[in-house]
mmCIF file of C-alpha atoms in Angstrom:
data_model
loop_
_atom_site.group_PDB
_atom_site.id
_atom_site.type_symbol
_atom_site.label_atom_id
_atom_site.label_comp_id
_atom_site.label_asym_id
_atom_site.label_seq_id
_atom_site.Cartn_x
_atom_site.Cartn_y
_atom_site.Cartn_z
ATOM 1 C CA UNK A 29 66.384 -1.231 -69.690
ATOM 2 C CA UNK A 30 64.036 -3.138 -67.584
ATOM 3 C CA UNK A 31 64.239 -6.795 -67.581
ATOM 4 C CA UNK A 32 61.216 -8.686 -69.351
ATOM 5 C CA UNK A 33 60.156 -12.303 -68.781
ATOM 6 C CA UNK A 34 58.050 -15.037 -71.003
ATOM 7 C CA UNK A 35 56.481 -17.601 -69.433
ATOM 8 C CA UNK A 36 56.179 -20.710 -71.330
ATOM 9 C CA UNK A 37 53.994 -23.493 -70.014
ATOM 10 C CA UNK A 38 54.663 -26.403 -71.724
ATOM 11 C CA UNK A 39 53.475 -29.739 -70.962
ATOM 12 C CA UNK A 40 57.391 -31.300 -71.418
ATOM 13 C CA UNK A 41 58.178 -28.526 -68.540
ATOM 14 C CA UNK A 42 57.744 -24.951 -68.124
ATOM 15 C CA UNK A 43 60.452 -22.557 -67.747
ATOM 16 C CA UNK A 44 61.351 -18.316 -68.457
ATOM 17 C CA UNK A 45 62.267 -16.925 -71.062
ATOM 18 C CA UNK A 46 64.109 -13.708 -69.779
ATOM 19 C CA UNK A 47 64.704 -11.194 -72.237
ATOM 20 C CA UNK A 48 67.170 -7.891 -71.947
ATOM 21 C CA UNK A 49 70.337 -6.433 -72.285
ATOM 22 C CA UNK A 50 72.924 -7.313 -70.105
ATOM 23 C CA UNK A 51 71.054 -10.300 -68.370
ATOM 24 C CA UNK A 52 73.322 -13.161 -68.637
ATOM 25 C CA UNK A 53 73.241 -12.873 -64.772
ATOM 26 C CA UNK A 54 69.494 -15.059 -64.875
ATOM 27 C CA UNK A 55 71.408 -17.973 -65.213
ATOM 28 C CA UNK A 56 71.739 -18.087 -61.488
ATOM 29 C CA UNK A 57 67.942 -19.164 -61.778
ATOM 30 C CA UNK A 58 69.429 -22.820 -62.785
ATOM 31 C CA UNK A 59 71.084 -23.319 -59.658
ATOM 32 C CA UNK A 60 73.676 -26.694 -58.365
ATOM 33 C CA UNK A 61 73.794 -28.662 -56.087
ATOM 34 C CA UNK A 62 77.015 -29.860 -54.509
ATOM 35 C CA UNK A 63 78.573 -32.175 -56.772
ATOM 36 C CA UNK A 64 76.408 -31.479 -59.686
ATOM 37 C CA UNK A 65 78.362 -30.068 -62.272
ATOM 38 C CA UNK A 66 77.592 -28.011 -66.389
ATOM 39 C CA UNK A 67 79.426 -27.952 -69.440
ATOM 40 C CA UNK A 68 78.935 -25.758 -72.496
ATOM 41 C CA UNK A 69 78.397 -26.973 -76.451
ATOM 42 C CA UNK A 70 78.609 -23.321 -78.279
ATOM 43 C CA UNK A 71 79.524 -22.388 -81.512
ATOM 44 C CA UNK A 72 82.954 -21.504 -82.417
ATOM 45 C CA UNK A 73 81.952 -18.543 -83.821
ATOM 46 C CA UNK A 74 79.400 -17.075 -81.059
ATOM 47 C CA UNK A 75 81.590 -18.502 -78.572
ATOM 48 C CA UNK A 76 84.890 -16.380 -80.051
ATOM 49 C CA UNK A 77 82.645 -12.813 -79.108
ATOM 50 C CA UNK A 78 80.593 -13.812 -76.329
ATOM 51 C CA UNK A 79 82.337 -16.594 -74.509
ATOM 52 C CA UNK A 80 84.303 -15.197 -71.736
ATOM 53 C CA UNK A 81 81.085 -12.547 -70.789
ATOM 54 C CA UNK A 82 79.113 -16.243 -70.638
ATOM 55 C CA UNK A 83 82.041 -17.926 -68.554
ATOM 56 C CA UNK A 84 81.834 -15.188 -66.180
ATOM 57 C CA UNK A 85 78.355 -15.776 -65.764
ATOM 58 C CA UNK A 86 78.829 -19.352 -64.881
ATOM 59 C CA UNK A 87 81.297 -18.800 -62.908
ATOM 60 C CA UNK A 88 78.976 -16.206 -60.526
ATOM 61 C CA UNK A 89 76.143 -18.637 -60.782
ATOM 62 C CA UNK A 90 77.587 -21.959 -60.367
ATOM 63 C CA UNK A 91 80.933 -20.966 -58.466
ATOM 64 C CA UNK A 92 83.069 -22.327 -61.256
ATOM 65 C CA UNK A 93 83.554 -22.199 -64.924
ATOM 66 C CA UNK A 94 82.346 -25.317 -66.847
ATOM 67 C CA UNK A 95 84.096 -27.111 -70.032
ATOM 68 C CA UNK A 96 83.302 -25.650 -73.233
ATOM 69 C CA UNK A 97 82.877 -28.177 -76.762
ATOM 70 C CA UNK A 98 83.029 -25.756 -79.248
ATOM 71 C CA UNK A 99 81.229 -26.692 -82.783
ATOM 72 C CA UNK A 100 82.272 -25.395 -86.066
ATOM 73 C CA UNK A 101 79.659 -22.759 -86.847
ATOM 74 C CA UNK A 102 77.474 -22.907 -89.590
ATOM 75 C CA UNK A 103 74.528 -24.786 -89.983
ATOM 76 C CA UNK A 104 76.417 -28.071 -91.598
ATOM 77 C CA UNK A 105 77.133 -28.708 -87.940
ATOM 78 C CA UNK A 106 73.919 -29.393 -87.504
ATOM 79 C CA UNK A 107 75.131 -33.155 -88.317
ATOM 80 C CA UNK A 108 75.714 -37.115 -86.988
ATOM 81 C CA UNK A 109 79.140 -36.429 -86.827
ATOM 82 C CA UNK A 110 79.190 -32.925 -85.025
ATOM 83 C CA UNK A 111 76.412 -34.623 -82.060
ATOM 84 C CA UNK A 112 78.826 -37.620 -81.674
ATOM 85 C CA UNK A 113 81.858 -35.164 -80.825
ATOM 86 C CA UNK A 114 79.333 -33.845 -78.515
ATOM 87 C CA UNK A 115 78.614 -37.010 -77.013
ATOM 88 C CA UNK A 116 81.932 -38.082 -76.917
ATOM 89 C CA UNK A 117 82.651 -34.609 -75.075
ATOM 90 C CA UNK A 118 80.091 -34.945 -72.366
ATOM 91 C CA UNK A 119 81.900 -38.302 -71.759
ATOM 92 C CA UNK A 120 84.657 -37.309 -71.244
ATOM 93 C CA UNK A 121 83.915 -34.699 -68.556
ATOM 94 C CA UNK A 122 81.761 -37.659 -67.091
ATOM 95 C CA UNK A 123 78.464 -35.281 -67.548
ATOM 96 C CA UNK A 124 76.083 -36.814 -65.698
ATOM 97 C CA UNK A 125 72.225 -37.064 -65.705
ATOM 98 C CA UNK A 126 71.499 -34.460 -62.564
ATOM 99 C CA UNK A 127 74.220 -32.312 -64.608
ATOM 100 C CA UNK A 128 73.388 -29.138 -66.812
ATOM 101 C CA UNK A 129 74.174 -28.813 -70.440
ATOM 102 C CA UNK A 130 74.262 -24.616 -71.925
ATOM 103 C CA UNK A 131 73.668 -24.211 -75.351
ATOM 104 C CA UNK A 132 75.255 -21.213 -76.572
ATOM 105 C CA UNK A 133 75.079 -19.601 -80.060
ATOM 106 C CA UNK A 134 72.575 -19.591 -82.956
ATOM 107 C CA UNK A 135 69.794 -21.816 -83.621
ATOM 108 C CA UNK A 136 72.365 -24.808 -85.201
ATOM 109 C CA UNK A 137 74.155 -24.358 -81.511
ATOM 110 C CA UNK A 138 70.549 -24.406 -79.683
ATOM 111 C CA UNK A 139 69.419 -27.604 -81.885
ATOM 112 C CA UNK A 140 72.277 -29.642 -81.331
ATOM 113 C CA UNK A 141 73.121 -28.884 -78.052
ATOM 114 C CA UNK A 142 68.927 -29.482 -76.833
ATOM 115 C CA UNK A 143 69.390 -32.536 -78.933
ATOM 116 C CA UNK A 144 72.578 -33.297 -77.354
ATOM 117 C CA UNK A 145 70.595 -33.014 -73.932
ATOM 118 C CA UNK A 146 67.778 -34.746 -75.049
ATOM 119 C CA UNK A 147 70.081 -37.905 -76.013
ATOM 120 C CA UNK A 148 72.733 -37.784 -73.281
ATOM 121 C CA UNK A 149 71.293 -40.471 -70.668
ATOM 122 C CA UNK A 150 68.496 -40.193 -71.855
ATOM 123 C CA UNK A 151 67.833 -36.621 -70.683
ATOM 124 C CA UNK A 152 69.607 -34.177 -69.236
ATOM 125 C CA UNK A 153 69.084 -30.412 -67.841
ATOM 126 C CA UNK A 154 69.780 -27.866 -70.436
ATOM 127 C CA UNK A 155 69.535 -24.110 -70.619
ATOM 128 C CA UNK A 156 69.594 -21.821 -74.205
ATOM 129 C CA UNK A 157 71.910 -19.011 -74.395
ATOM 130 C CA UNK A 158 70.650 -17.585 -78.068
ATOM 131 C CA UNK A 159 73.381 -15.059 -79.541
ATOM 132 C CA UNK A 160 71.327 -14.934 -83.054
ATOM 133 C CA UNK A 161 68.418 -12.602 -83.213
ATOM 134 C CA UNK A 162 66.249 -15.990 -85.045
ATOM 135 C CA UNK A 163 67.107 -18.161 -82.469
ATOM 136 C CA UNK A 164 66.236 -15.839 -79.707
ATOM 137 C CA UNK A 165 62.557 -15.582 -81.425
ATOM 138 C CA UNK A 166 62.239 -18.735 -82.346
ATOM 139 C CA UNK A 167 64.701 -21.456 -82.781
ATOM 140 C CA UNK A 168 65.486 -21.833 -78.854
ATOM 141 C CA UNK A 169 61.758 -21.450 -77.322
ATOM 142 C CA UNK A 170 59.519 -24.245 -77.498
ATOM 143 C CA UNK A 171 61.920 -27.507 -76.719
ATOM 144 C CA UNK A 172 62.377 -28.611 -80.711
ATOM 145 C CA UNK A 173 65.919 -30.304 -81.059
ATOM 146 C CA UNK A 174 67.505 -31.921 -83.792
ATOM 147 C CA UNK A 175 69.928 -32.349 -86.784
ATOM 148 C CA UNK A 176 69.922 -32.927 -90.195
ATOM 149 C CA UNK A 177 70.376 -35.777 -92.110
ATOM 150 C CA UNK A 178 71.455 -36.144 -96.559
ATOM 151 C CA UNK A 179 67.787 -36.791 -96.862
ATOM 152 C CA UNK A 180 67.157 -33.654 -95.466
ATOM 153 C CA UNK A 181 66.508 -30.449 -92.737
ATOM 154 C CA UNK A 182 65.204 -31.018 -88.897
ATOM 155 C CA UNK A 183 64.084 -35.215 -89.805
ATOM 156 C CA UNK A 184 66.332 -36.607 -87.089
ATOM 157 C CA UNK A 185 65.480 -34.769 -83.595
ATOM 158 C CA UNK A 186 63.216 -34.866 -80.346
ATOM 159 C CA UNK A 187 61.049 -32.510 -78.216
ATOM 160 C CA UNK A 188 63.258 -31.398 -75.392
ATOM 161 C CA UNK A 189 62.439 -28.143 -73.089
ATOM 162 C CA UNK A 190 64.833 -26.451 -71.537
ATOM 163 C CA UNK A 191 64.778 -25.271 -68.125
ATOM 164 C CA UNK A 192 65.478 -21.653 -68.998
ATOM 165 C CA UNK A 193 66.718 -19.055 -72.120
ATOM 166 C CA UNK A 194 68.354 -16.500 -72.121
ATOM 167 C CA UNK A 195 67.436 -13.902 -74.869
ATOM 168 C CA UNK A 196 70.475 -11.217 -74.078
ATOM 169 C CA UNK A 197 69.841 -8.699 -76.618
ATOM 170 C CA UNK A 198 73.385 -6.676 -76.174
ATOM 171 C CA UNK A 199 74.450 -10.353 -77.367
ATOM 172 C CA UNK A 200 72.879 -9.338 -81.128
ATOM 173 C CA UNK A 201 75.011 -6.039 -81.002
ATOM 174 C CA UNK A 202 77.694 -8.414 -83.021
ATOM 175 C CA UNK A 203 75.525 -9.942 -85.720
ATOM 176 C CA UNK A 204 76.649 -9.210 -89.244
ATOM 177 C CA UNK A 205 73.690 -7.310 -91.105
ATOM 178 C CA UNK A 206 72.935 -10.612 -93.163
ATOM 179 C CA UNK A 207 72.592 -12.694 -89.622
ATOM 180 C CA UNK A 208 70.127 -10.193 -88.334
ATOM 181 C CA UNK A 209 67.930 -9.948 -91.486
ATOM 182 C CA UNK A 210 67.907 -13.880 -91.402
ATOM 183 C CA UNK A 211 66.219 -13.184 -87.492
ATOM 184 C CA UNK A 212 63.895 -10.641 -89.275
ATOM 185 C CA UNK A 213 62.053 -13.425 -91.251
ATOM 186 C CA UNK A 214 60.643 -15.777 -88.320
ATOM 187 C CA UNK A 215 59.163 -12.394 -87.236
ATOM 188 C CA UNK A 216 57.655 -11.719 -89.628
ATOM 189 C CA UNK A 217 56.656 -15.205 -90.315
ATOM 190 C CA UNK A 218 54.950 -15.132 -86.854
ATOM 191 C CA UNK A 219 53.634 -11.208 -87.690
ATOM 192 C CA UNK A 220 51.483 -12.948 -90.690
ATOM 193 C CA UNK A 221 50.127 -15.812 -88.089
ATOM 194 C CA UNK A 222 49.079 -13.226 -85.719
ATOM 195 C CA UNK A 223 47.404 -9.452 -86.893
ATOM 196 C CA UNK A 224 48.177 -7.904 -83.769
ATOM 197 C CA UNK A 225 52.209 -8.787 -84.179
ATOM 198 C CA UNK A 226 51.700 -8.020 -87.995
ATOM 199 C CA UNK A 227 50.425 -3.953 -87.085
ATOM 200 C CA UNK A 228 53.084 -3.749 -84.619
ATOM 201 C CA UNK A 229 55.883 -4.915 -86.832
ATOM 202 C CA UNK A 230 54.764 -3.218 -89.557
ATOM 203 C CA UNK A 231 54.702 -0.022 -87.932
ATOM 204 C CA UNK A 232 57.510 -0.122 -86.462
ATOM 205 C CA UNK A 233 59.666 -1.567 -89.837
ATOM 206 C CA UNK A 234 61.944 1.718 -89.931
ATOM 207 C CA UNK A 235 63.351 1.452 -86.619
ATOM 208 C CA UNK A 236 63.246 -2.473 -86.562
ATOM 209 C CA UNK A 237 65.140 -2.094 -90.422
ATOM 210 C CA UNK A 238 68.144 -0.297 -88.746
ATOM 211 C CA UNK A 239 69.293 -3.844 -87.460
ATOM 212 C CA UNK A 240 71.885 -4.214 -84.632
ATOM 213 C CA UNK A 241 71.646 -0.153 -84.933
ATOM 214 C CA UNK A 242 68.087 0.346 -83.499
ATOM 215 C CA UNK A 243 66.715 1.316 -80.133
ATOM 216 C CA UNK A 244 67.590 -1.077 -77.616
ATOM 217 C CA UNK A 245 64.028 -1.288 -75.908
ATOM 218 C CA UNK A 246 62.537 -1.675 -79.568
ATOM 219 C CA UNK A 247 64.432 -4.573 -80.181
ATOM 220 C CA UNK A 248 63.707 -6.499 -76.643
ATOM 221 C CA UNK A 249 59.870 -6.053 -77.501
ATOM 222 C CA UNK A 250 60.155 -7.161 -80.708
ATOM 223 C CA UNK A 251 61.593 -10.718 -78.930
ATOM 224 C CA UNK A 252 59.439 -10.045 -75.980
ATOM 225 C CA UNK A 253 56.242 -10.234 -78.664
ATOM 226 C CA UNK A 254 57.235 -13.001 -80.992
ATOM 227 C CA UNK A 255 58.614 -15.183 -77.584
ATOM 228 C CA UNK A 256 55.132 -14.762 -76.432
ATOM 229 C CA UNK A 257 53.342 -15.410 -79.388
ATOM 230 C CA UNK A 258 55.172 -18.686 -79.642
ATOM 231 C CA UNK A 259 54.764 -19.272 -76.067
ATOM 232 C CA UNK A 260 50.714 -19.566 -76.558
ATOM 233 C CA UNK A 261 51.046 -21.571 -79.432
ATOM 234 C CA UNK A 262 53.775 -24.381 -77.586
ATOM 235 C CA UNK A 263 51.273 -24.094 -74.423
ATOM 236 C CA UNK A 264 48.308 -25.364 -76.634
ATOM 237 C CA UNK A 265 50.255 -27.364 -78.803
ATOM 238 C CA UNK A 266 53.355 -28.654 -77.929
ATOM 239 C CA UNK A 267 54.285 -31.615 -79.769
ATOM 240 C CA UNK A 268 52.775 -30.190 -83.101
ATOM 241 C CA UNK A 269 49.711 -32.230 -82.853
ATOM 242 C CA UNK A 270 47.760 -29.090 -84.126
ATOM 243 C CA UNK A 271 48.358 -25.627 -84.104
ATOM 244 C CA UNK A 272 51.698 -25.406 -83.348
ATOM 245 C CA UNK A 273 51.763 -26.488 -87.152
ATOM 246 C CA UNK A 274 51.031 -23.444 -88.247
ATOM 247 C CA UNK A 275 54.750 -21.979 -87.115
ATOM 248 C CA UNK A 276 55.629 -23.854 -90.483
ATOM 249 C CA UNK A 277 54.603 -21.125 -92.603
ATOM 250 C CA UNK A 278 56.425 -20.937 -95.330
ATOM 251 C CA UNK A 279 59.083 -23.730 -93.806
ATOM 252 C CA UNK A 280 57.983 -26.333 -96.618
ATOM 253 C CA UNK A 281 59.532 -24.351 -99.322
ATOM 254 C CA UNK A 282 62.428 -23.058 -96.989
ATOM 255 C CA UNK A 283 63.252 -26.644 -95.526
ATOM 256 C CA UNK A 284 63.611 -28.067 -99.466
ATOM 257 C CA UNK A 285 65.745 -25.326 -100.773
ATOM 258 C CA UNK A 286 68.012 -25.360 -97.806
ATOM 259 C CA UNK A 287 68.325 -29.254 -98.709
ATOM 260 C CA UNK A 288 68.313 -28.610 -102.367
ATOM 261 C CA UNK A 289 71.219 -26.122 -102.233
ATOM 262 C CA UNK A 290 73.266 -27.972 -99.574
ATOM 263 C CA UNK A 291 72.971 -25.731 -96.726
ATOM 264 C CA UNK A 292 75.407 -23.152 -97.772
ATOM 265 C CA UNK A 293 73.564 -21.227 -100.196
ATOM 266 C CA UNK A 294 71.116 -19.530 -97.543
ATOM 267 C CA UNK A 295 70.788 -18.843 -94.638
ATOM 268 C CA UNK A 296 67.725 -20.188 -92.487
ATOM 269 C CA UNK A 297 66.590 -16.818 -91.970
ATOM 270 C CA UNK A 298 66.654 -16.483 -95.394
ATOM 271 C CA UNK A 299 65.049 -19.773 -96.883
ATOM 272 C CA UNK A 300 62.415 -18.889 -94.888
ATOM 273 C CA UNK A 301 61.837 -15.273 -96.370
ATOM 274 C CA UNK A 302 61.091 -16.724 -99.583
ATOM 275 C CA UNK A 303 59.272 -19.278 -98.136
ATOM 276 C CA UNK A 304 56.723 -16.884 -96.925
ATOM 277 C CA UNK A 305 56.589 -16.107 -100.807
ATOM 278 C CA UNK A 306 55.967 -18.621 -102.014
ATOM 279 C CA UNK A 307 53.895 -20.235 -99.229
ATOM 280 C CA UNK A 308 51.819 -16.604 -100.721
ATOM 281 C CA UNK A 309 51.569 -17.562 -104.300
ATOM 282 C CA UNK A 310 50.422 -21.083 -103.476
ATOM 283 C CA UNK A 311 47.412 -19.783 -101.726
ATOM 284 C CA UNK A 312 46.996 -17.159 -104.427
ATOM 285 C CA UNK A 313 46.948 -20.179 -106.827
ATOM 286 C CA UNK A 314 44.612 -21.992 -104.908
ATOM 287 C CA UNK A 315 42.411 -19.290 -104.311
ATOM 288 C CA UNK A 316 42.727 -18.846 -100.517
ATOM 289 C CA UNK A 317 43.995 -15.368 -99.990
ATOM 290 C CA UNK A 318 41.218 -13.064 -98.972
ATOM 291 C CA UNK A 319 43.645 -9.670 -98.499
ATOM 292 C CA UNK A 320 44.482 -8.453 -101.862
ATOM 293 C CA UNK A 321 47.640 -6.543 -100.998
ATOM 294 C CA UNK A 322 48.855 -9.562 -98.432
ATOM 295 C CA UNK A 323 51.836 -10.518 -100.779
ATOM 296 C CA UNK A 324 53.084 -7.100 -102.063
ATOM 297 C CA UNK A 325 52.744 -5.948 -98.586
ATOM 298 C CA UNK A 326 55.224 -9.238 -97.416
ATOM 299 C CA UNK A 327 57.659 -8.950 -100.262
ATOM 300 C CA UNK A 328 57.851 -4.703 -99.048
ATOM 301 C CA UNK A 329 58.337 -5.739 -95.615
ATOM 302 C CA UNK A 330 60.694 -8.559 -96.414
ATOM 303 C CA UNK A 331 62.578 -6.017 -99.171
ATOM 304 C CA UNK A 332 62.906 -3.391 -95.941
ATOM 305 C CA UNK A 333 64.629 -5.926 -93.783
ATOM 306 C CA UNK A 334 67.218 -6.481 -96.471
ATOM 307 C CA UNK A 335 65.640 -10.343 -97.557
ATOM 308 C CA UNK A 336 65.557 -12.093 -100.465
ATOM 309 C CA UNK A 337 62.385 -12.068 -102.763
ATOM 310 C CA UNK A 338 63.932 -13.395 -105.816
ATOM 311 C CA UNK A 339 63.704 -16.960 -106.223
ATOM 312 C CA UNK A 340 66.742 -18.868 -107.645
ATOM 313 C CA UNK A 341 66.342 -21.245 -111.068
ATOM 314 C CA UNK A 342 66.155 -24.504 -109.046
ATOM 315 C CA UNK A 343 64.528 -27.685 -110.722
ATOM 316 C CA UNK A 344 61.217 -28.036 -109.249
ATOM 317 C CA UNK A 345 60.889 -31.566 -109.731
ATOM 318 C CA UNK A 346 64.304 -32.017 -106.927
ATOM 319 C CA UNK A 347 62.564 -29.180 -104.575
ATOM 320 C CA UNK A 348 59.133 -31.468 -104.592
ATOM 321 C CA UNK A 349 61.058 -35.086 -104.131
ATOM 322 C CA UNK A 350 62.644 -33.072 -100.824
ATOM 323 C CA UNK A 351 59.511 -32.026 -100.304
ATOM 324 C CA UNK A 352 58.251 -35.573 -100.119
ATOM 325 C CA UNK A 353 59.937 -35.953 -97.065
ATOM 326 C CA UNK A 354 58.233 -33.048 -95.192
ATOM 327 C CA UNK A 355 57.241 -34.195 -91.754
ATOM 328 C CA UNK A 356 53.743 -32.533 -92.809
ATOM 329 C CA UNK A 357 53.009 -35.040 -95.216
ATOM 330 C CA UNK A 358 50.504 -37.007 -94.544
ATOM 331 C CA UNK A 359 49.139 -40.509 -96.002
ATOM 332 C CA UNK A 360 52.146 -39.770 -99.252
ATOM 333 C CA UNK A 361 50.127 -36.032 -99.477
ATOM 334 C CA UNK A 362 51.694 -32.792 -99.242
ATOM 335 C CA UNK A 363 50.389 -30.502 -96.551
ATOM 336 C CA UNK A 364 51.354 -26.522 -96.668
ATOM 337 C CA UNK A 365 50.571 -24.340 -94.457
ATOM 338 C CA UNK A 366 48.912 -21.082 -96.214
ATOM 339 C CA UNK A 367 48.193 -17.686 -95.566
ATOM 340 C CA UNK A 368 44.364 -16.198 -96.120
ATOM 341 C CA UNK A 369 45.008 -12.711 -94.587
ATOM 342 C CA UNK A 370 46.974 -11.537 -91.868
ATOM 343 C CA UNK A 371 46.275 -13.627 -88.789
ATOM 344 C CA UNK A 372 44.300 -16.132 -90.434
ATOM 345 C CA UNK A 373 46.238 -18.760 -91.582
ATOM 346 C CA UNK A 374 45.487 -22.912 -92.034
ATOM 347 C CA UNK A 375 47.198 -26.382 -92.599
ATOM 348 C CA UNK A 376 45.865 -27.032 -96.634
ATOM 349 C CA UNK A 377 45.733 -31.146 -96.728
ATOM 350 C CA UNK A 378 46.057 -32.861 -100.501
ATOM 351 C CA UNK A 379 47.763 -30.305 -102.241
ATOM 352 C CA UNK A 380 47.971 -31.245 -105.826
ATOM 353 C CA UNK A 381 51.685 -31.149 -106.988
ATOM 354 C CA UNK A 382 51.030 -29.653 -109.926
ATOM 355 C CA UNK A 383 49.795 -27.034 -108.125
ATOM 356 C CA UNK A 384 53.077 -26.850 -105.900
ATOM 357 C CA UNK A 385 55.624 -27.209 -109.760
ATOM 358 C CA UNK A 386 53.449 -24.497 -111.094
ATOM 359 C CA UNK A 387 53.894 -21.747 -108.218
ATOM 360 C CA UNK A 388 57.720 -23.123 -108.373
ATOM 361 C CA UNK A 389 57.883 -22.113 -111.407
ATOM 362 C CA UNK A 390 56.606 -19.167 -111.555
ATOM 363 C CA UNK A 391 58.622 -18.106 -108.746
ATOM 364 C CA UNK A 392 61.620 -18.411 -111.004
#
């Protein structure tokens, strides 16, 4: 399989996105100096399967293998406490700022380790190893960092590119079925921002659907396409200022019930899946959608990818006081961002709450 590269030009730094099987070897394009040195925050889990094929790659880049902190995985990790060990960690190896920090796991290990970087002297080199299909896609392109706090997902965090990611492919050979389908949903969250990704996914749903099990080369331009889709939009947009906003379809629902349900209930992946939903039965509500068969044609695609389309019986009135706390509200009013038709997509300011506890409800 040919090796394919991403380009993303961000105004925080530019760097590759190098996507393949078998291409852990790219980290050599992160070179040291003498005396500079790396170290490695992974998580336990990613780091039990892939850690000594990502060692060995240090070791042929950088001449030696670095210290490894490994984090409990899960995305409770994502904490205060877990980003202090960190800390402490770097410390200890005496991690210095013309050092190199590799994040290495899902998009909780690429999140706390870019945050990790971001904080550590102020900022410090890092590079993304994503093992996870959604943080290859999405979670470790386009420099967002950050933990979560009691109050709620993503609020504490900074904008921090790294120098280079490495979306191995052979590295998603491992996922369990459910961590794959979780990937699924940021594509097709991107696939309903953009009509070109949304024909290509949908077409090629049967192959895509067989999960760690499909062709190789379909897989890699699946990432390929949604890396550079999210590429354009961090190149115009970077710090969110705009229309970067719009890669939080579906993420105001998904962000509250991860909150709501203590992080252990769902996955990301799948928060977000019935965030689409509902982000679809707002704008129904409201009467923004313009394609008819939009939402059946989501919930089929989402259905084929083995993702939930059933909401749970949550209280609406805790789902909109999380809500509250969206970074998209603006002057104490909730912003969504909704779906019209495939492709054409918009930040809605003002939305009425009742509007918002209605579509909740309905959903249950």
């Amino acid at each position: 399989m040919s090796v394919r590269k991403v380009s993303v030009a961000a105004a925080g730094g530019s760097y590759d996105v190098v996507i393949g099987a078998g291409v852990l070897e790219a980290l050599a394009a992160v070179p040291l100096a003498e005396g500079e040195r790396a170290a490695v925050i992974a998580d336990a889990g990613a780091w039990a399967k892939h850690g000594a094929a990502v060692l060995a790659a240090c070791k042929q880049a950088h001449g030696r293998e670095p210290p490894v902190f490994e984090v409990p995985a899960g995305e409770a990790s994502k904490s205060w406490e877990q980003l202090e060990r960190a800390c402490a960690f770097l410390a200890e190896q005496r991690i210095a700022r013309q050092d190199l920090l590799i994040a290495c796991g899902g998009g909780m290990a690429t999140d706390l380790g870019g945050f990790a970087a971001a904080a550590w002297m102020r900022g410090i080199r890092h590079v993304a190893i994503p093992t996870t299909l959604l943080a290859q896609v999405d979670a470790a392109v386009g420099g967002k960092t950050g933990i979560n706090i009691a109050a709620g997902k993503n609020l504490v965090g900074s904008f921090h590119q790294p120098r280079l990611v490495i979306a191995d492919v052979a590295l998603l050979t491992t996922l369990p079925p459910r961590e794959f389908s979780a990937g699924l949903a940021e594509c097709v969250k991107h696939a309903v921002l953009d009509a070109g990704l949304y024909a290509h996914t949908r077409e090629h749903s049967d192959e895509i659907a067989k999960g760690v099990d499909a062709d190789p080369a379909v897989l890699a331009e699946l990432v390929e396409r949604n890396v550079a889709f999210k590429a354009a939009v961090v190149a115009a947009d970077e710090r969110e200022g705009g229309r970067r906003m719009l890669l939080n379809l579906g993420h105001t629902f998904a962000h509250a019930l991860e909150t709501v349900t203590g992080y252990g209930r769902y996955l990301h992946g799948e928060a977000v899946s019935l965030g689409l939903l509902a982000a679809c039965r707002l704008a129904a509500r409201l009467g923004l959608l313009t394609q008819d068969k939009l939402a059946d044609e989501l919930a089929e695609l989402l259905q084929k990818f083995s993702l939930p389309v059933s909401w749970p019986e949550i209280d609406p009135e805790e789902l909109l006081k999380t809500m509250s706390l969206d970074k998209k509200v603006a002057e104490g009013k909730l912003r969504f961002v909704l779906p019209e038709a495939a492709g054409e997509v918009s930040v809605v300011p003002g939305v009425d709450p009742a509007e918002v506890r209605a579509t909740l409800k309905e959903l249950a």
